[in-house]
Coordinates of C-alpha atoms in Angstrom, one line a residue:
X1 CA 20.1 -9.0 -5.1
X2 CA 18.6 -7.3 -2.0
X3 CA 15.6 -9.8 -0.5
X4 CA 13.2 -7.2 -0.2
X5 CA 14.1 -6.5 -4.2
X6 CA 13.8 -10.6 -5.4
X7 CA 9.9 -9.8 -3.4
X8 CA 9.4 -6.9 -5.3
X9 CA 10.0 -8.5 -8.6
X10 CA 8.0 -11.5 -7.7
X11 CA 5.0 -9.3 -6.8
X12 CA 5.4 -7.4 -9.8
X13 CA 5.7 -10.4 -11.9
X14 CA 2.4 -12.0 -10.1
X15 CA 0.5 -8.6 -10.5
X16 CA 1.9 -8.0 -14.6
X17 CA -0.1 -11.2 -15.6
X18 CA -3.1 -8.8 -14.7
X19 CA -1.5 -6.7 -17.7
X20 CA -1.1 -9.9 -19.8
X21 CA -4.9 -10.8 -19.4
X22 CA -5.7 -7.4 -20.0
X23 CA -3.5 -7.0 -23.1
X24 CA -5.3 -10.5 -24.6
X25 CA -8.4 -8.9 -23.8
X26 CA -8.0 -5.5 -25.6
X27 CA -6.3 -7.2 -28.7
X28 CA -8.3 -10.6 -29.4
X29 CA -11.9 -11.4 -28.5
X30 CA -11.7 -14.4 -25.7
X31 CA -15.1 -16.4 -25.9
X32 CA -16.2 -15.9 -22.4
X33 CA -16.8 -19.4 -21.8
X34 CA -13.2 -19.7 -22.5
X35 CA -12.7 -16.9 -19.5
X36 CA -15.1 -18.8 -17.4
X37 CA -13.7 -22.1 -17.5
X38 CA -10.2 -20.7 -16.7
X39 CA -11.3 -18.9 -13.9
X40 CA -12.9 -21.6 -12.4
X41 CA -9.4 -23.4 -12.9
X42 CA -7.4 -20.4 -11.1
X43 CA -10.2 -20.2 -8.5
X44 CA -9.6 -24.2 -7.9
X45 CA -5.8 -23.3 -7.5
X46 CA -5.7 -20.3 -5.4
X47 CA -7.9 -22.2 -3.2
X48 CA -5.6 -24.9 -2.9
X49 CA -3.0 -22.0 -2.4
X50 CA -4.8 -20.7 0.4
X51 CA -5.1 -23.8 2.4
X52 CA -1.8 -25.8 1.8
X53 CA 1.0 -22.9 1.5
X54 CA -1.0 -20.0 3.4
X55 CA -3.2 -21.9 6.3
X56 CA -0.7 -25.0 7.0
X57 CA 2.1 -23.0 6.9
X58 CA 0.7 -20.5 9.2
X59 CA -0.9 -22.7 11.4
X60 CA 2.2 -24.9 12.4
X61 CA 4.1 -21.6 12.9
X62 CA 1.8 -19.5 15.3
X63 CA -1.2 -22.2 16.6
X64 CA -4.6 -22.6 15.8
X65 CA -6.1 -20.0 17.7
X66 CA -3.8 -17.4 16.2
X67 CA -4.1 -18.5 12.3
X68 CA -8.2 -18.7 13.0
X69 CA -8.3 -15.3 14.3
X70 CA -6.2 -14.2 11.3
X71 CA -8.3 -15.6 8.9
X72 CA -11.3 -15.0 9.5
X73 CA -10.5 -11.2 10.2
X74 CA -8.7 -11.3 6.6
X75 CA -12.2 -12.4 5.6
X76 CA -14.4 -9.8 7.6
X77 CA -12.1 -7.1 6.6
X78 CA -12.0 -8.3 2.8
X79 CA -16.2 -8.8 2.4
X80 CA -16.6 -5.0 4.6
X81 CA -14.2 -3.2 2.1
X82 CA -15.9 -5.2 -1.1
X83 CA -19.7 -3.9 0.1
X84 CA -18.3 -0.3 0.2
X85 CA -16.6 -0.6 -2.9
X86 CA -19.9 -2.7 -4.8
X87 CA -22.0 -0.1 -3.7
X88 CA -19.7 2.8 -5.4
X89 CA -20.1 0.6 -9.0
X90 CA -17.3 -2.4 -8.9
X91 CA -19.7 -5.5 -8.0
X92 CA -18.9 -6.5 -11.0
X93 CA -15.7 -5.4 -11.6
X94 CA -14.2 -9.1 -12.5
X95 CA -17.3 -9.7 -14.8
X96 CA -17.1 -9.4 -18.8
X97 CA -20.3 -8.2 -18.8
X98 CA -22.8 -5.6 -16.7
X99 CA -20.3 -3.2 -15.4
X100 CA -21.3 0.3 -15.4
X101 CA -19.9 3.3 -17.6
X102 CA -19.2 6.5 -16.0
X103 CA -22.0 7.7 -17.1
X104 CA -24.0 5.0 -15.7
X105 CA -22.8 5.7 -11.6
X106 CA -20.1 8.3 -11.5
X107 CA -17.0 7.2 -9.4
X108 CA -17.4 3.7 -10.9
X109 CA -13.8 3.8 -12.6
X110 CA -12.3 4.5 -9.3
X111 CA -14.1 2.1 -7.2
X112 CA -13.1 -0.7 -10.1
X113 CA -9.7 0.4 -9.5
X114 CA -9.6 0.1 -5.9
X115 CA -11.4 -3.1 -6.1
X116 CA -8.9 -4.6 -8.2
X117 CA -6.0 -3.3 -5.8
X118 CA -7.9 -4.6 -2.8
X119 CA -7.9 -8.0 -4.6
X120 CA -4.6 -8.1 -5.4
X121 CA -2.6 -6.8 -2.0
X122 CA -3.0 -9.9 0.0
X123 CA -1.3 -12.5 -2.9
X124 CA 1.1 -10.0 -3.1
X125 CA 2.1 -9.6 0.7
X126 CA 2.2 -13.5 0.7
X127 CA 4.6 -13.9 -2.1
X128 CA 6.6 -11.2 -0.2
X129 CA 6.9 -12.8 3.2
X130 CA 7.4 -16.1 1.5
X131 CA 11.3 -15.5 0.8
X132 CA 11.7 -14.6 4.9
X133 CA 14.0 -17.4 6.0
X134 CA 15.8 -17.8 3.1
X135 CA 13.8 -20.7 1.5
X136 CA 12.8 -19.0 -2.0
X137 CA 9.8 -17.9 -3.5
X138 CA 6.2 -20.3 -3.1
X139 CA 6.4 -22.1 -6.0
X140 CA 2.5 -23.4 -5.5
X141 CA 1.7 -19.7 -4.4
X142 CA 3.2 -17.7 -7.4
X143 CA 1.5 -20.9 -9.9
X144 CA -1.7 -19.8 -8.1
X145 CA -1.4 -16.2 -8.5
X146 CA -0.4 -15.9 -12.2
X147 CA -2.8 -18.8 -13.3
X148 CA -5.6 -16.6 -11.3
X149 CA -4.8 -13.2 -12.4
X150 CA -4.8 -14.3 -16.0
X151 CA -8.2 -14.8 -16.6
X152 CA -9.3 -12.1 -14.0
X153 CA -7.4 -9.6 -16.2
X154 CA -9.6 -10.9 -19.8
X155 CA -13.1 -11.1 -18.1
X156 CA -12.3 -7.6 -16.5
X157 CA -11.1 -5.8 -19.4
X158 CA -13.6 -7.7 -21.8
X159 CA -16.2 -6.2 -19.2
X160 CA -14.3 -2.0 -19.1
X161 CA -14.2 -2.4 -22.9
X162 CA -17.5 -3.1 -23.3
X163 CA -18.8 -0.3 -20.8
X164 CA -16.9 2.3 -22.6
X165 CA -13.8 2.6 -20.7
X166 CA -10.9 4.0 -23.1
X167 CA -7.7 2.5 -23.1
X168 CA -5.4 4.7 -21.1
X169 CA -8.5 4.2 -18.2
X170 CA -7.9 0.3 -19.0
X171 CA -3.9 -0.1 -18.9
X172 CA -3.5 2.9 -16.3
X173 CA -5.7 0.4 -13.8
X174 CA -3.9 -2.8 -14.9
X175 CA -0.2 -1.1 -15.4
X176 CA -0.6 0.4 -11.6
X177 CA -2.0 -2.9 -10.5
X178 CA 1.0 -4.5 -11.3
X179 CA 3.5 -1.7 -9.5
X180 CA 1.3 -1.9 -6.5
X181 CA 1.8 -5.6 -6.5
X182 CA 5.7 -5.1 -6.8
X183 CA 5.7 -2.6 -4.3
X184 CA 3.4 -4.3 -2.0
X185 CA 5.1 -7.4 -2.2
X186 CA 8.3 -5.4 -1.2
X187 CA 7.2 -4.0 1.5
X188 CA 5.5 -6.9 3.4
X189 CA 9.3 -8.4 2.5
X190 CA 10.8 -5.5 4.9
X191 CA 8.3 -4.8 7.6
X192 CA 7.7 -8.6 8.3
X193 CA 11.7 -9.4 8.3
X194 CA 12.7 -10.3 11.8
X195 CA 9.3 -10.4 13.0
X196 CA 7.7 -13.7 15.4
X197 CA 6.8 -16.7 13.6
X198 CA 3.3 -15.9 15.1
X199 CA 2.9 -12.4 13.7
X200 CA 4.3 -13.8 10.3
X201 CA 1.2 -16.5 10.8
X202 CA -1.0 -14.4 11.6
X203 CA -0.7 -12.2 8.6
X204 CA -0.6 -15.4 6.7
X205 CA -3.5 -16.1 7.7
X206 CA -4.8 -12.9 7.4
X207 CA -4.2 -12.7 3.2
X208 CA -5.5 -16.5 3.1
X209 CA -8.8 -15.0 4.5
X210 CA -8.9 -12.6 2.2
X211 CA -8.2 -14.7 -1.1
X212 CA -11.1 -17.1 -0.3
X213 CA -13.2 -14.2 0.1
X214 CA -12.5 -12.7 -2.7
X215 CA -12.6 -16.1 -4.4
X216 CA -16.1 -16.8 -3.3
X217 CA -17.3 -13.3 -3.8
X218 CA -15.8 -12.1 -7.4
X219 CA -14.3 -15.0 -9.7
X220 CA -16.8 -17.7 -8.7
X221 CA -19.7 -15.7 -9.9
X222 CA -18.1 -14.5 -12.5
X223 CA -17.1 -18.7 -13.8
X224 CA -20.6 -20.1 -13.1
X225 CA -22.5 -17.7 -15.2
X226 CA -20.9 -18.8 -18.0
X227 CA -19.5 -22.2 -17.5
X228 CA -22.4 -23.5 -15.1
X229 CA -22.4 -26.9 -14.5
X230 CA -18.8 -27.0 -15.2
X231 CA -17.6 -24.7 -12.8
X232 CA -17.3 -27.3 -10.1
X233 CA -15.1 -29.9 -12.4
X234 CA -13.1 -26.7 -13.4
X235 CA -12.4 -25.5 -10.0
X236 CA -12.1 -29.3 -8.5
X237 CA -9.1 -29.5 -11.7
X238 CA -7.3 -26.3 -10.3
X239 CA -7.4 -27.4 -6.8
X240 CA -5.5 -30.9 -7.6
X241 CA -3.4 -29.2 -10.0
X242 CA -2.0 -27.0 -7.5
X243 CA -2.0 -29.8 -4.5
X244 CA 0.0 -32.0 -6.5
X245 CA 2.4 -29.2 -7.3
X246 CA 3.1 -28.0 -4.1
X247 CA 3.2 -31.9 -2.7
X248 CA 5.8 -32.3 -5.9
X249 CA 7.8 -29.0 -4.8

């Protein structure tokens, strides 16, 4: 199989447990402290994610001063695009509660959408530019993104459901989530092959910035106002969870 097709299916697999949260959600009624405590776990391991496969890896390949840059514009460019989209009705598109019907701010459904592609894109790329070199998918990096997306996927649809969004609105989002992932990882697979270690770093570090933005800014919230006090043992849990995996791999 091609490498830039082995990305693609990673990616797509990464992005479809989106679909499987969002299939859990429509069918069977999650408590949301359930959803809470499990995203506090995936924040905890995409974290870890972020800073041992994503940062190291970049940081040994193109420097410090590259992989800084890189992150923290993965950051700015993350938190700019999220205050655009928040402002057009998905500030709370991760949340199982409060989101806004069409009917509440038009152009909501659209601005969920594109907030949950934004989110997605970078985990994707990675995954894709983790099988340049020959050495195989990020274990640690795929864990993170499929224990993540799973409970993003409930609390989000949990919240659409309960704003009045039909299904085809629901699985449409989540079904093209997944392809855009697929496609996304794919095509971070091709475009990146052959390229310097320190541009591979630097977009590395790029998508590590924006994961712990997007960490920080959607599925923390979203844990603590239902798992409070816990949130901190629950993302602590996911962080050694995937440290010890990728030390193990």
């Amino acid at each position: 199989m091609a490498q830039w097709a082995e990305a693609g299916l990673w990616g797509l697999a990464g992005g479809g447990a989106l679909l499987v949260g969002a299939l859990v959600a429509w069918f069977v009624r999650v408590p949301r402290d359930v959803v809470a405590v499990v995203m506090a776990f995936g924040a905890g391991v995409l974290t870890a994610a972020a800073a041992f496969e994503l940062m190291d890896e970049a940081e040994r390949n193109g420097g410090l001063l590259a992989t800084s840059v890189g992150f923290l514009g993965g950051a700015v460019v993350y938190v700019l695009a999220n205050v655009v989209l928040a402002r057009r009705g998905a500030r709370h598109r991760k949340r199982s509660s409060n989101q806004p019907s069409e009917q509440d701010q038009a152009g909501s459904g659209t601005a969920i959408a594109v907030g949950a592609l934004l989110d997605g894109v970078p985990e994707s790329v990675v995954l894709g530019v983790s099988l340049l070199g020959g050495g195989g998918i990020g274990v640690a990096m795929l864990a993170a993104v499929v224990i993540s997306n799973v409970p993003e996927g409930l609390s989000s649809v949990a919240g659409m459901k309960q704003a009045g969004r039909g299904a085809g609105y629901v699985f449409g989002v989540w079904g093209a989530i997944a392809v855009a992932s697929g496609v996304a990882a794919a095509v971070g697979n091709v475009l990146l092959d052959g390229a310097s270690p320190q541009l591979i770093a630097v977009i590395t570090a790029v998508a590590a910035g924006a994961i712990l933005a997007m960490i920080a800014d959607t599925m923390i919230p979203e844990a603590y106002e239902r798992a409070r006090l816990y949130t901190g043992l629950c993302t602590t849990a996911g962080f050694l969870t995937a440290f010890v995996v990728e030390r193990l791999g």
